[in-house]
Amino acid sequence: MAIAAVALVACNSEKADEKKEEPKAEKVFMYNDYNDVQIPAAEKYGIVPLEHRNVNFDSIKQLAKVEADDSILIIEPLTHSVPYLTHNAKALLMEIASNFQDSLAARGARPYCLHVTSMLRTLNDVRSLVKHNNNASETSAHSYGTTFDIAHNNFYPIPKFDKGPGKSLSNNELKHLLGHVLYRLRMQKKCWVLIEENQRCYHITCNS
């Protein structure tokens, strides 16, 4: 998997230094926050990994159920995870979705939903996934409830705005726009991010 580092270009003038810079839309934002940073954050802020799904997730006070919101968020069928995150991770996910909508509106674009493809995995889920996916790791930040995946190849136009104002954006433009949102949150140390090209998603761990 090719990983490209992206940095803002420093300006020489004092005036330019004082001006808040916005990443250019054509830039490709790539992240390489692997398990060496994601796992420590998950261990610090997450739950003790669960062995199996035969538990009442709603009774675990550290966890909050994540439900789809057809105005900002779609949860794809979860085969190896369940729709639960720690409270802070859920809040981060909703912040990402909200910021993404704000960024779309600022560019005069129509609204698009984000697709969440994975959330909390039990240890049994992880073992099962490793058997069928060569890219899966036996040590997964998903086991702590702090981590979720958002597709970067699938953005769904919100149906109720089909005939509304706003321009359509290509998948590549939407991927870059989501990258901008994650860049700002990562710079605030709110999360760690790994872009997975094979799985076509942003792998995100809450850092609080």
PDB file of C-alpha atoms in Angstrom:
ATOM      1  CA  MET A   1       0.000   0.000   0.000  1.00  0.00           C
ATOM      2  CA  ALA A   2       1.477   3.288  -1.109  1.00  0.00           C
ATOM      3  CA  ILE A   3       1.463   5.999   1.565  1.00  0.00           C
ATOM      4  CA  ALA A   4       2.079   9.626   0.700  1.00  0.00           C
ATOM      5  CA  ALA A   5       2.837  12.253   3.323  1.00  0.00           C
ATOM      6  CA  VAL A   6       1.115  15.572   2.916  1.00  0.00           C
ATOM      7  CA  ALA A   7       2.215  18.846   4.512  1.00  0.00           C
ATOM      8  CA  LEU A   8       1.174  22.458   4.160  1.00  0.00           C
ATOM      9  CA  VAL A   9       3.678  24.667   2.337  1.00  0.00           C
ATOM     10  CA  ALA A  10       5.095  27.362   4.600  1.00  0.00           C
ATOM     11  CA  CYS A  11       4.899  30.915   3.330  1.00  0.00           C
ATOM     12  CA  ASN A  12       7.840  33.270   3.575  1.00  0.00           C
ATOM     13  CA  SER A  13       5.936  36.457   4.209  1.00  0.00           C
ATOM     14  CA  GLU A  14       4.797  37.458   7.692  1.00  0.00           C
ATOM     15  CA  LYS A  15       1.363  38.271   6.315  1.00  0.00           C
ATOM     16  CA  ALA A  16       1.008  34.822   4.775  1.00  0.00           C
ATOM     17  CA  ASP A  17       2.137  33.193   8.019  1.00  0.00           C
ATOM     18  CA  GLU A  18      -0.667  34.915   9.877  1.00  0.00           C
ATOM     19  CA  LYS A  19      -3.290  33.823   7.378  1.00  0.00           C
ATOM     20  CA  LYS A  20      -5.105  30.587   8.156  1.00  0.00           C
ATOM     21  CA  GLU A  21      -4.430  28.188   5.317  1.00  0.00           C
ATOM     22  CA  GLU A  22      -6.960  25.831   3.787  1.00  0.00           C
ATOM     23  CA  PRO A  23      -5.640  22.657   2.104  1.00  0.00           C
ATOM     24  CA  LYS A  24      -6.114  22.807  -1.657  1.00  0.00           C
ATOM     25  CA  ALA A  25      -8.916  20.669  -3.057  1.00  0.00           C
ATOM     26  CA  GLU A  26      -6.633  18.930  -5.544  1.00  0.00           C
ATOM     27  CA  LYS A  27      -4.265  17.665  -2.865  1.00  0.00           C
ATOM     28  CA  VAL A  28      -4.491  13.986  -1.990  1.00  0.00           C
ATOM     29  CA  PHE A  29      -4.502  13.548   1.774  1.00  0.00           C
ATOM     30  CA  MET A  30      -2.885  10.298   2.823  1.00  0.00           C
ATOM     31  CA  TYR A  31      -2.293   9.134   6.373  1.00  0.00           C
ATOM     32  CA  ASN A  32      -0.036   6.463   7.827  1.00  0.00           C
ATOM     33  CA  ASP A  33      -1.075   6.236  11.481  1.00  0.00           C
ATOM     34  CA  TYR A  34      -0.557   2.517  11.951  1.00  0.00           C
ATOM     35  CA  ASN A  35      -1.119   0.342  15.028  1.00  0.00           C
ATOM     36  CA  ASP A  36       1.933   1.808  16.739  1.00  0.00           C
ATOM     37  CA  VAL A  37      -0.125   4.936  17.505  1.00  0.00           C
ATOM     38  CA  GLN A  38      -3.695   3.683  17.108  1.00  0.00           C
ATOM     39  CA  ILE A  39      -3.455   0.759  19.531  1.00  0.00           C
ATOM     40  CA  PRO A  40      -2.024   2.802  22.464  1.00  0.00           C
ATOM     41  CA  ALA A  41      -4.829   5.347  22.031  1.00  0.00           C
ATOM     42  CA  ALA A  42      -7.405   2.562  21.833  1.00  0.00           C
ATOM     43  CA  GLU A  43      -6.040   0.896  24.972  1.00  0.00           C
ATOM     44  CA  LYS A  44      -6.009   4.200  26.854  1.00  0.00           C
ATOM     45  CA  TYR A  45      -9.506   5.377  25.967  1.00  0.00           C
ATOM     46  CA  GLY A  46     -11.390   2.225  25.015  1.00  0.00           C
ATOM     47  CA  ILE A  47     -13.063  -0.746  26.633  1.00  0.00           C
ATOM     48  CA  VAL A  48     -11.487  -4.050  27.570  1.00  0.00           C
ATOM     49  CA  PRO A  49     -11.852  -6.156  24.402  1.00  0.00           C
ATOM     50  CA  LEU A  50     -14.818  -8.518  24.432  1.00  0.00           C
ATOM     51  CA  GLU A  51     -14.333 -12.172  23.537  1.00  0.00           C
ATOM     52  CA  HIS A  52     -17.719 -12.826  21.904  1.00  0.00           C
ATOM     53  CA  ARG A  53     -20.949 -11.077  20.962  1.00  0.00           C
ATOM     54  CA  ASN A  54     -23.011 -12.946  23.562  1.00  0.00           C
ATOM     55  CA  VAL A  55     -23.168  -9.849  25.768  1.00  0.00           C
ATOM     56  CA  ASN A  56     -25.688  -7.048  26.168  1.00  0.00           C
ATOM     57  CA  PHE A  57     -23.832  -4.189  24.494  1.00  0.00           C
ATOM     58  CA  ASP A  58     -26.427  -1.691  25.709  1.00  0.00           C
ATOM     59  CA  SER A  59     -25.554  -2.550  29.311  1.00  0.00           C
ATOM     60  CA  ILE A  60     -21.886  -1.551  28.870  1.00  0.00           C
ATOM     61  CA  LYS A  61     -21.776   2.037  30.126  1.00  0.00           C
ATOM     62  CA  GLN A  62     -18.682   2.940  28.110  1.00  0.00           C
ATOM     63  CA  LEU A  63     -20.455   2.144  24.851  1.00  0.00           C
ATOM     64  CA  ALA A  64     -23.081   3.996  22.827  1.00  0.00           C
ATOM     65  CA  LYS A  65     -25.077   2.554  19.946  1.00  0.00           C
ATOM     66  CA  VAL A  66     -24.521   4.230  16.584  1.00  0.00           C
ATOM     67  CA  GLU A  67     -27.570   4.489  14.370  1.00  0.00           C
ATOM     68  CA  ALA A  68     -27.857   5.549  10.759  1.00  0.00           C
ATOM     69  CA  ASP A  69     -29.002   9.070   9.999  1.00  0.00           C
ATOM     70  CA  ASP A  70     -30.083   9.354   6.373  1.00  0.00           C
ATOM     71  CA  SER A  71     -29.252  13.054   6.364  1.00  0.00           C
ATOM     72  CA  ILE A  72     -25.541  12.557   7.096  1.00  0.00           C
ATOM     73  CA  LEU A  73     -24.630   8.929   7.812  1.00  0.00           C
ATOM     74  CA  ILE A  74     -25.219   5.460   6.375  1.00  0.00           C
ATOM     75  CA  ILE A  75     -24.141   2.298   8.177  1.00  0.00           C
ATOM     76  CA  GLU A  76     -23.340  -0.437   5.705  1.00  0.00           C
ATOM     77  CA  PRO A  77     -24.223  -4.057   6.599  1.00  0.00           C
ATOM     78  CA  LEU A  78     -21.756  -5.005   9.338  1.00  0.00           C
ATOM     79  CA  THR A  79     -20.534  -8.585   8.940  1.00  0.00           C
ATOM     80  CA  HIS A  80     -17.566  -8.498  11.313  1.00  0.00           C
ATOM     81  CA  SER A  81     -18.484  -5.724  13.728  1.00  0.00           C
ATOM     82  CA  VAL A  82     -21.394  -4.265  15.703  1.00  0.00           C
ATOM     83  CA  PRO A  83     -22.714  -0.667  15.671  1.00  0.00           C
ATOM     84  CA  TYR A  84     -21.249   0.446  18.979  1.00  0.00           C
ATOM     85  CA  LEU A  85     -18.480   2.899  19.906  1.00  0.00           C
ATOM     86  CA  THR A  86     -17.251   4.617  23.029  1.00  0.00           C
ATOM     87  CA  HIS A  87     -19.114   7.857  23.700  1.00  0.00           C
ATOM     88  CA  ASN A  88     -16.168   9.984  22.575  1.00  0.00           C
ATOM     89  CA  ALA A  89     -15.648   7.919  19.423  1.00  0.00           C
ATOM     90  CA  LYS A  90     -19.327   8.275  18.537  1.00  0.00           C
ATOM     91  CA  ALA A  91     -19.099  12.039  19.126  1.00  0.00           C
ATOM     92  CA  LEU A  92     -16.031  12.169  16.847  1.00  0.00           C
ATOM     93  CA  LEU A  93     -17.864  10.257  14.114  1.00  0.00           C
ATOM     94  CA  MET A  94     -20.792  12.675  14.282  1.00  0.00           C
ATOM     95  CA  GLU A  95     -18.391  15.637  14.246  1.00  0.00           C
ATOM     96  CA  ILE A  96     -16.740  14.279  11.106  1.00  0.00           C
ATOM     97  CA  ALA A  97     -20.144  13.831   9.449  1.00  0.00           C
ATOM     98  CA  SER A  98     -21.263  17.335  10.449  1.00  0.00           C
ATOM     99  CA  ASN A  99     -18.001  18.962   9.342  1.00  0.00           C
ATOM    100  CA  PHE A 100     -18.210  17.112   6.036  1.00  0.00           C
ATOM    101  CA  GLN A 101     -21.659  18.608   5.416  1.00  0.00           C
ATOM    102  CA  ASP A 102     -20.360  22.066   6.294  1.00  0.00           C
ATOM    103  CA  SER A 103     -17.494  21.643   3.842  1.00  0.00           C
ATOM    104  CA  LEU A 104     -19.884  20.550   1.100  1.00  0.00           C
ATOM    105  CA  ALA A 105     -22.129  23.558   1.716  1.00  0.00           C
ATOM    106  CA  ALA A 106     -19.143  25.923   1.707  1.00  0.00           C
ATOM    107  CA  ARG A 107     -18.267  24.691  -1.779  1.00  0.00           C
ATOM    108  CA  GLY A 108     -21.805  24.963  -3.104  1.00  0.00           C
ATOM    109  CA  ALA A 109     -22.099  21.189  -3.406  1.00  0.00           C
ATOM    110  CA  ARG A 110     -25.116  19.002  -2.828  1.00  0.00           C
ATOM    111  CA  PRO A 111     -25.219  16.956   0.419  1.00  0.00           C
ATOM    112  CA  TYR A 112     -23.722  13.457   0.461  1.00  0.00           C
ATOM    113  CA  CYS A 113     -23.873  10.807   3.174  1.00  0.00           C
ATOM    114  CA  LEU A 114     -20.791   9.164   4.640  1.00  0.00           C
ATOM    115  CA  HIS A 115     -20.700   5.357   4.682  1.00  0.00           C
ATOM    116  CA  VAL A 116     -19.495   3.699   7.892  1.00  0.00           C
ATOM    117  CA  THR A 117     -18.206   0.210   7.115  1.00  0.00           C
ATOM    118  CA  SER A 118     -16.885  -1.059  10.458  1.00  0.00           C
ATOM    119  CA  MET A 119     -17.039  -0.289  14.184  1.00  0.00           C
ATOM    120  CA  LEU A 120     -16.605  -2.400  17.341  1.00  0.00           C
ATOM    121  CA  ARG A 121     -15.217  -5.895  16.795  1.00  0.00           C
ATOM    122  CA  THR A 122     -15.053  -8.662  19.365  1.00  0.00           C
ATOM    123  CA  LEU A 123     -11.924 -10.769  19.527  1.00  0.00           C
ATOM    124  CA  ASN A 124     -13.872 -13.563  17.843  1.00  0.00           C
ATOM    125  CA  ASP A 125     -14.825 -11.151  15.039  1.00  0.00           C
ATOM    126  CA  VAL A 126     -11.159 -10.276  14.576  1.00  0.00           C
ATOM    127  CA  ARG A 127     -10.097 -13.916  14.424  1.00  0.00           C
ATOM    128  CA  SER A 128     -12.816 -14.665  11.877  1.00  0.00           C
ATOM    129  CA  LEU A 129     -11.829 -11.662   9.747  1.00  0.00           C
ATOM    130  CA  VAL A 130      -8.144 -12.644   9.749  1.00  0.00           C
ATOM    131  CA  LYS A 131      -9.082 -16.012   8.253  1.00  0.00           C
ATOM    132  CA  HIS A 132     -10.770 -14.358   5.265  1.00  0.00           C
ATOM    133  CA  ASN A 133      -8.790 -11.150   4.844  1.00  0.00           C
ATOM    134  CA  ASN A 134      -5.022 -11.121   4.372  1.00  0.00           C
ATOM    135  CA  ASN A 135      -4.932  -7.415   5.210  1.00  0.00           C
ATOM    136  CA  ALA A 136      -6.575  -7.877   8.618  1.00  0.00           C
ATOM    137  CA  SER A 137      -4.464  -7.808  11.765  1.00  0.00           C
ATOM    138  CA  GLU A 138      -4.897 -10.017  14.825  1.00  0.00           C
ATOM    139  CA  THR A 139      -4.298  -6.888  16.909  1.00  0.00           C
ATOM    140  CA  SER A 140      -7.110  -4.513  16.070  1.00  0.00           C
ATOM    141  CA  ALA A 141      -7.979  -1.089  17.457  1.00  0.00           C
ATOM    142  CA  HIS A 142     -11.579  -1.947  16.544  1.00  0.00           C
ATOM    143  CA  SER A 143     -11.669  -4.257  19.579  1.00  0.00           C
ATOM    144  CA  TYR A 144     -11.650  -1.283  21.960  1.00  0.00           C
ATOM    145  CA  GLY A 145     -14.682   0.572  20.616  1.00  0.00           C
ATOM    146  CA  THR A 146     -12.613   3.633  19.761  1.00  0.00           C
ATOM    147  CA  THR A 147     -12.232   2.923  16.068  1.00  0.00           C
ATOM    148  CA  PHE A 148     -14.380   3.061  12.958  1.00  0.00           C
ATOM    149  CA  ASP A 149     -13.946   2.940   9.188  1.00  0.00           C
ATOM    150  CA  ILE A 150     -15.462   5.387   6.700  1.00  0.00           C
ATOM    151  CA  ALA A 151     -15.536   4.449   3.009  1.00  0.00           C
ATOM    152  CA  HIS A 152     -13.616   6.740   0.687  1.00  0.00           C
ATOM    153  CA  ASN A 153     -14.989   5.147  -2.498  1.00  0.00           C
ATOM    154  CA  ASN A 154     -18.697   5.412  -1.791  1.00  0.00           C
ATOM    155  CA  PHE A 155     -20.605   8.623  -1.114  1.00  0.00           C
ATOM    156  CA  TYR A 156     -24.378   8.545  -1.384  1.00  0.00           C
ATOM    157  CA  PRO A 157     -26.318  11.650  -2.472  1.00  0.00           C
ATOM    158  CA  ILE A 158     -29.053  12.378   0.063  1.00  0.00           C
ATOM    159  CA  PRO A 159     -32.316  11.508  -1.756  1.00  0.00           C
ATOM    160  CA  LYS A 160     -34.422  14.377  -0.415  1.00  0.00           C
ATOM    161  CA  PHE A 161     -31.949  16.832  -1.972  1.00  0.00           C
ATOM    162  CA  ASP A 162     -31.905  15.153  -5.405  1.00  0.00           C
ATOM    163  CA  LYS A 163     -33.674  18.086  -7.037  1.00  0.00           C
ATOM    164  CA  GLY A 164     -32.285  20.756  -4.766  1.00  0.00           C
ATOM    165  CA  PRO A 165     -29.531  23.278  -5.397  1.00  0.00           C
ATOM    166  CA  GLY A 166     -25.889  22.361  -5.318  1.00  0.00           C
ATOM    167  CA  LYS A 167     -23.415  20.862  -7.726  1.00  0.00           C
ATOM    168  CA  SER A 168     -22.489  17.198  -7.894  1.00  0.00           C
ATOM    169  CA  LEU A 169     -18.933  16.204  -7.004  1.00  0.00           C
ATOM    170  CA  SER A 170     -16.907  13.273  -8.269  1.00  0.00           C
ATOM    171  CA  ASN A 171     -15.938  10.470  -5.895  1.00  0.00           C
ATOM    172  CA  ASN A 172     -12.325  11.672  -6.024  1.00  0.00           C
ATOM    173  CA  GLU A 173     -13.361  15.200  -5.036  1.00  0.00           C
ATOM    174  CA  LEU A 174     -15.457  13.836  -2.169  1.00  0.00           C
ATOM    175  CA  LYS A 175     -12.584  11.635  -1.008  1.00  0.00           C
ATOM    176  CA  HIS A 176     -10.275  14.656  -0.901  1.00  0.00           C
ATOM    177  CA  LEU A 177     -12.894  16.749   0.883  1.00  0.00           C
ATOM    178  CA  LEU A 178     -13.275  14.109   3.586  1.00  0.00           C
ATOM    179  CA  GLY A 179      -9.483  14.033   3.774  1.00  0.00           C
ATOM    180  CA  HIS A 180      -9.502  17.775   4.532  1.00  0.00           C
ATOM    181  CA  VAL A 181     -11.991  17.246   7.365  1.00  0.00           C
ATOM    182  CA  LEU A 182      -9.864  14.489   8.880  1.00  0.00           C
ATOM    183  CA  TYR A 183      -6.705  16.564   8.441  1.00  0.00           C
ATOM    184  CA  ARG A 184      -8.100  19.359  10.590  1.00  0.00           C
ATOM    185  CA  LEU A 185      -9.296  17.000  13.328  1.00  0.00           C
ATOM    186  CA  ARG A 186      -6.004  15.124  13.314  1.00  0.00           C
ATOM    187  CA  MET A 187      -4.092  18.407  13.642  1.00  0.00           C
ATOM    188  CA  GLN A 188      -6.223  19.091  16.728  1.00  0.00           C
ATOM    189  CA  LYS A 189      -5.049  15.687  18.045  1.00  0.00           C
ATOM    190  CA  LYS A 190      -8.610  14.418  18.173  1.00  0.00           C
ATOM    191  CA  CYS A 191      -7.878  11.294  16.144  1.00  0.00           C
ATOM    192  CA  TRP A 192      -5.391   9.072  14.341  1.00  0.00           C
ATOM    193  CA  VAL A 193      -6.009   8.176  10.714  1.00  0.00           C
ATOM    194  CA  LEU A 194      -4.845   5.460   8.340  1.00  0.00           C
ATOM    195  CA  ILE A 195      -5.990   5.462   4.735  1.00  0.00           C
ATOM    196  CA  GLU A 196      -6.533   1.915   3.523  1.00  0.00           C
ATOM    197  CA  GLU A 197      -6.545   1.666  -0.255  1.00  0.00           C
ATOM    198  CA  ASN A 198      -7.130  -2.101  -0.348  1.00  0.00           C
ATOM    199  CA  GLN A 199     -10.180  -1.755   1.894  1.00  0.00           C
ATOM    200  CA  ARG A 200     -11.065   1.641   0.377  1.00  0.00           C
ATOM    201  CA  CYS A 201     -11.654   3.349   3.698  1.00  0.00           C
ATOM    202  CA  TYR A 202     -10.290   5.791   6.237  1.00  0.00           C
ATOM    203  CA  HIS A 203      -9.461   3.857   9.430  1.00  0.00           C
ATOM    204  CA  ILE A 204      -9.947   6.284  12.322  1.00  0.00           C
ATOM    205  CA  THR A 205      -9.221   5.963  16.052  1.00  0.00           C
ATOM    206  CA  CYS A 206     -10.502   8.484  18.567  1.00  0.00           C
ATOM    207  CA  ASN A 207      -7.719  10.027  20.643  1.00  0.00           C
ATOM    208  CA  SER A 208      -9.771  10.878  23.736  1.00  0.00           C
TER     209      SER A 208
END
